[in-house]
Coordinates of C-alpha atoms in Angstrom, one line a residue:
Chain A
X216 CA -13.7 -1.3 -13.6
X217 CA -12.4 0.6 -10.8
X218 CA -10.0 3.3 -11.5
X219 CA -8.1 5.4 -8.9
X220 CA -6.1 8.7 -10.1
X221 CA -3.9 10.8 -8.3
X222 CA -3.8 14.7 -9.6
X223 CA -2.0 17.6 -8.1
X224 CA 1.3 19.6 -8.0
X225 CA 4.6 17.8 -9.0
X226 CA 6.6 20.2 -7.6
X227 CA 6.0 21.7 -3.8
X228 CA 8.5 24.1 -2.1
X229 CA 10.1 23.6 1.5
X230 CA 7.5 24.4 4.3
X231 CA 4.5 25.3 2.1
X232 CA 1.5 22.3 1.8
X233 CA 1.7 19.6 0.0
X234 CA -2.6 19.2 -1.3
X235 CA -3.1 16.3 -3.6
X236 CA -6.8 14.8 -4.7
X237 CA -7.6 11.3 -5.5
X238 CA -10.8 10.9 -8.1
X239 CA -12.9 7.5 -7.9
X240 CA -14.3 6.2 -11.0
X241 CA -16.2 2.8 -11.7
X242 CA -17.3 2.5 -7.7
X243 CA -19.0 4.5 -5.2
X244 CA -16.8 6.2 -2.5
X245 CA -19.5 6.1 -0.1
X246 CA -19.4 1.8 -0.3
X247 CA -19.9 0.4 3.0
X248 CA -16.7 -1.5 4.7
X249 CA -14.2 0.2 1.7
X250 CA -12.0 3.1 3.7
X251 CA -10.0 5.1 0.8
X252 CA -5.7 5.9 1.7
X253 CA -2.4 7.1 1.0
X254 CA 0.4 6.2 0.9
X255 CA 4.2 7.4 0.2
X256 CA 7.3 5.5 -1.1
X257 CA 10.5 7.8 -1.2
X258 CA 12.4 7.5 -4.2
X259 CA 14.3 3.5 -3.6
X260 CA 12.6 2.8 -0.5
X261 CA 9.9 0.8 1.2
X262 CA 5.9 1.9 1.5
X263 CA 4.9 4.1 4.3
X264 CA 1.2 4.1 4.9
X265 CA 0.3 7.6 5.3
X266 CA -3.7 7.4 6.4
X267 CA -7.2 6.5 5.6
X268 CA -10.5 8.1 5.4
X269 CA -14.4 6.2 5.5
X270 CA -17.2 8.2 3.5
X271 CA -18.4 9.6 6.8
X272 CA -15.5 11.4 7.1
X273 CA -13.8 9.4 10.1
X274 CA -10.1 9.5 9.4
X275 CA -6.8 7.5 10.8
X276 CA -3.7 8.8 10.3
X277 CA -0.2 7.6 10.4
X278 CA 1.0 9.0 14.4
X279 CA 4.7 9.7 13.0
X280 CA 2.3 12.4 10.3
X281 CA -0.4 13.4 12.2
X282 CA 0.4 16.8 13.7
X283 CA 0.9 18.1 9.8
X284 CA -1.7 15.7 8.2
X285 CA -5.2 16.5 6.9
X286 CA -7.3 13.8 5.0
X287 CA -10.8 14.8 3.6
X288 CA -13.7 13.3 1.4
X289 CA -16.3 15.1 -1.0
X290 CA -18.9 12.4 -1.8
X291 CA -20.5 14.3 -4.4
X292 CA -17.8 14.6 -6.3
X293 CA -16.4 10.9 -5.8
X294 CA -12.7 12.2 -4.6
X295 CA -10.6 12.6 -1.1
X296 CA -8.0 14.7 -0.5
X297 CA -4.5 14.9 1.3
X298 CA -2.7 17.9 2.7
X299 CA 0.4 17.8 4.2
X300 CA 2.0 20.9 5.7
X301 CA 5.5 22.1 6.5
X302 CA 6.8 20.0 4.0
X303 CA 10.7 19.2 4.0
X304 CA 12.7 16.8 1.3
X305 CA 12.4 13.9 3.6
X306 CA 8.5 14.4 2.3
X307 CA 9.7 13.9 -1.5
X308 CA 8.1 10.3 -2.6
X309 CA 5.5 9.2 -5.0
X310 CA 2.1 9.0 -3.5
X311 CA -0.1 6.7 -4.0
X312 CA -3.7 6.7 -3.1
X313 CA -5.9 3.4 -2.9
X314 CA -8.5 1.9 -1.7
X315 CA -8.7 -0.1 1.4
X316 CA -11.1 -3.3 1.9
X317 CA -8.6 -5.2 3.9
X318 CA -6.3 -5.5 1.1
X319 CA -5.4 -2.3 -1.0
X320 CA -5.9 -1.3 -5.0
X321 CA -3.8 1.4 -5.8
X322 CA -4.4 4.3 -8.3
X323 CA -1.0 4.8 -10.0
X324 CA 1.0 6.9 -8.3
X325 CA 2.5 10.5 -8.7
X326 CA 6.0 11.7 -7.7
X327 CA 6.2 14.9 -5.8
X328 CA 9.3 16.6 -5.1
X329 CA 10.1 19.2 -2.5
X330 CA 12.4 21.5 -3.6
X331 CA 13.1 25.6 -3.5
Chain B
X1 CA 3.4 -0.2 16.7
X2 CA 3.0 -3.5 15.3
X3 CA 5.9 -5.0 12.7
X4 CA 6.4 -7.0 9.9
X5 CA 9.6 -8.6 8.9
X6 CA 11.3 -9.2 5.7
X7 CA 14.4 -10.3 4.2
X8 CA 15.8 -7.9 2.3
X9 CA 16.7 -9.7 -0.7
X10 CA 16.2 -13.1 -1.6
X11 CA 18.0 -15.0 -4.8
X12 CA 16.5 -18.3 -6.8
X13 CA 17.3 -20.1 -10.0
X14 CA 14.8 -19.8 -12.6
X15 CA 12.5 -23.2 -12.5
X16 CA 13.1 -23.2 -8.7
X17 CA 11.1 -22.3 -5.7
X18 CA 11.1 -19.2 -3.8
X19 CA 9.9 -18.6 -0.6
X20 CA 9.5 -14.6 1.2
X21 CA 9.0 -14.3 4.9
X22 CA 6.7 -12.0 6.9
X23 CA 7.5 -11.8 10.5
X24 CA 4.9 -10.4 13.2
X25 CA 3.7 -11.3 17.0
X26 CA 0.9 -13.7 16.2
X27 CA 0.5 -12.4 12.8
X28 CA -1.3 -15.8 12.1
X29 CA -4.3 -14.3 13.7
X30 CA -4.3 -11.4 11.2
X31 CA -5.1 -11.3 7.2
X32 CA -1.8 -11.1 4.9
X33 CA -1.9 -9.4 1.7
X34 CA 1.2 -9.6 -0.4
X35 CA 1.7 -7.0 -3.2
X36 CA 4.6 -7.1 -6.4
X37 CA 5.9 -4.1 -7.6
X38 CA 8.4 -4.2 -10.5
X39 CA 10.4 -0.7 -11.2
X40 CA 8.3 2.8 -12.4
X41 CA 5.2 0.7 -11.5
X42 CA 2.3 0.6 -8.6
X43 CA 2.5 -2.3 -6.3
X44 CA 0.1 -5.3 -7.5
X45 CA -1.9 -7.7 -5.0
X46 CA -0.2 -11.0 -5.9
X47 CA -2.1 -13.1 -2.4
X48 CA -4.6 -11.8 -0.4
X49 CA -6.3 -13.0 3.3
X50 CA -3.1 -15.6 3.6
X51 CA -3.5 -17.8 0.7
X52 CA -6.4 -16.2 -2.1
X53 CA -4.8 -15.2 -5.7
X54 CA -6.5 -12.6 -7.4
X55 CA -8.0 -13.0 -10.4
X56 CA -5.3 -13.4 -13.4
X57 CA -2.5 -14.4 -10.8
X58 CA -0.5 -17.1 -12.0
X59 CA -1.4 -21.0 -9.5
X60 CA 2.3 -20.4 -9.3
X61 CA 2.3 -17.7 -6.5
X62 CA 0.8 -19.4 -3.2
X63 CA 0.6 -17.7 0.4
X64 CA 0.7 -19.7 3.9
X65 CA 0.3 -17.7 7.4
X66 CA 0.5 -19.4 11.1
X67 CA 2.2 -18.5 14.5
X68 CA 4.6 -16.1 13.8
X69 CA 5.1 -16.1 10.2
X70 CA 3.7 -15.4 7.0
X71 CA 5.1 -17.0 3.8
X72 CA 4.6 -15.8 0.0
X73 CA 6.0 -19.1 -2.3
X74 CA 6.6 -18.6 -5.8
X75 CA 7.5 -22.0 -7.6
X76 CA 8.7 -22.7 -11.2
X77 CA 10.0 -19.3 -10.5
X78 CA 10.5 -17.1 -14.0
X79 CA 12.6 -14.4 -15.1
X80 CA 9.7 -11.9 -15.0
X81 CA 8.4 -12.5 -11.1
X82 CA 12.1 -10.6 -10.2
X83 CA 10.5 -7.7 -8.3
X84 CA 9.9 -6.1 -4.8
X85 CA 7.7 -7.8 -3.1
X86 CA 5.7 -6.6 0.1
X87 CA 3.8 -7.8 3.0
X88 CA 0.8 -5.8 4.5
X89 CA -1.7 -5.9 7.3
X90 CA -4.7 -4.2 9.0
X91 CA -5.8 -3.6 12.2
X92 CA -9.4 -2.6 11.4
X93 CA -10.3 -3.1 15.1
X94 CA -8.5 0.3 16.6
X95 CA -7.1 3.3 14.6
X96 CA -7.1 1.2 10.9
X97 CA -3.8 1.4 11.0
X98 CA -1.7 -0.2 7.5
X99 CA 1.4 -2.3 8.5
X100 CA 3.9 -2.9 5.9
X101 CA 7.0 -4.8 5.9
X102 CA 10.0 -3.5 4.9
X103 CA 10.0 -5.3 1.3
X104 CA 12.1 -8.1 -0.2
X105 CA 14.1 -7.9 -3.5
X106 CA 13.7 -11.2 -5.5
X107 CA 16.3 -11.5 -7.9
X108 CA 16.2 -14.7 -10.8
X109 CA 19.6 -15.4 -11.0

């Protein structure tokens, strides 16, 4: 069965990058059609789709994120990556990654906080 | 940037019927997936492409989508199906972008 899990810091401090890695288990990241995201929900609010990447590497990002955004893929080890830089509290959410056929199954989620 | 709609909060009886919106221009002409998410927990696909149901989703929840509107129904409605619920679509023909709608509260009174 497929199995998505977030990993990385809970805790990132005001302007410094916020790095996160999603591992795939129980499917192939390199599947044909299947485009692997993130996205955010702040603590009590809606989901904000943060962007995608395919296997190739070809990546779409969210336009209101871009200019701080970086989304990367390692096939060999089954995982992608997000980095978000200059991060502020307004960046403070749980982040979810997921993968994307159309529809979206989500790894679990994990809160990060931006704080000093 | 394209939009979708919701109510923020819709309210049914238990053993009654309720219905959540999705507004969008010409969303009929677009897939709908429509995800639960109950408190501390990762949204769930409840409907997907309009009207499917996942495997191990209750014949209860049912999904329509035409014109302007996309509609997740819930009947026999039960204290557990109180949850956020959201809309989402794709547009896999130019940057891939995921739309979601702003999310509905269902509460069982």
């Amino acid at each position: 069965q497929l199995q998505l899990q977030e990993s990385g810091p809970g805790l990132v401090k005001p302007s410094e990058t916020l790095s996160l890695t999603c591992t795939v288990s129980g499917g192939s990241i390199s599947s044909s059609s299947v485009y692997w995201g993130w996205i955010r929900q702040p603590p009590g609010k809606g989901l904000e789709w943060i962007g995608n990447i395919y296997y190739t590497g070809s990546t779409y990002y969210n336009p209101s994120l871009k200019s701080r955004l970086t989304i990367s893929v390692d096939t060999s080890r089954n995982q992608f990556s997000l980095k978000l830089s200059s991060v502020t509290a307004a960046d403070t959410a749980i982040y979810y990654c997921a993968r994307q056929s159309g529809n979206l199954y989500w790894g679990q989620g994990t809160l990060v906080t931006v704080s000093s | 940037s394209y939009v979708l709609t919701q109510p923020p909060s819709v309210s049914v009886a238990p053993g009654q019927t309720a219905r959540i919106t999705c507004g969008g221009d010409n969303i009929g002409s677009k897939s709908v997936h429509w995800y639960q998410q109950k408190p501390g927990q990762a949204p769930v696909l409840v409907v997907y492409d309009d009207d499917d149901r996942p495997s191990g989703i209750p014949e209860r929840f049912s999904g329509s989508n035409s014109g302007n509107t996309a509609s997740l129904t819930i009947s026999s409605v039960e204290a557990g199906d109180g949850a956020d619920y959201y809309c989402q679509v794709w547009d896999s023909s130019s940057d891939h972008r995921v739309v979601f709608g702003g999310g509905t509260k269902l509460t069982v009174l």
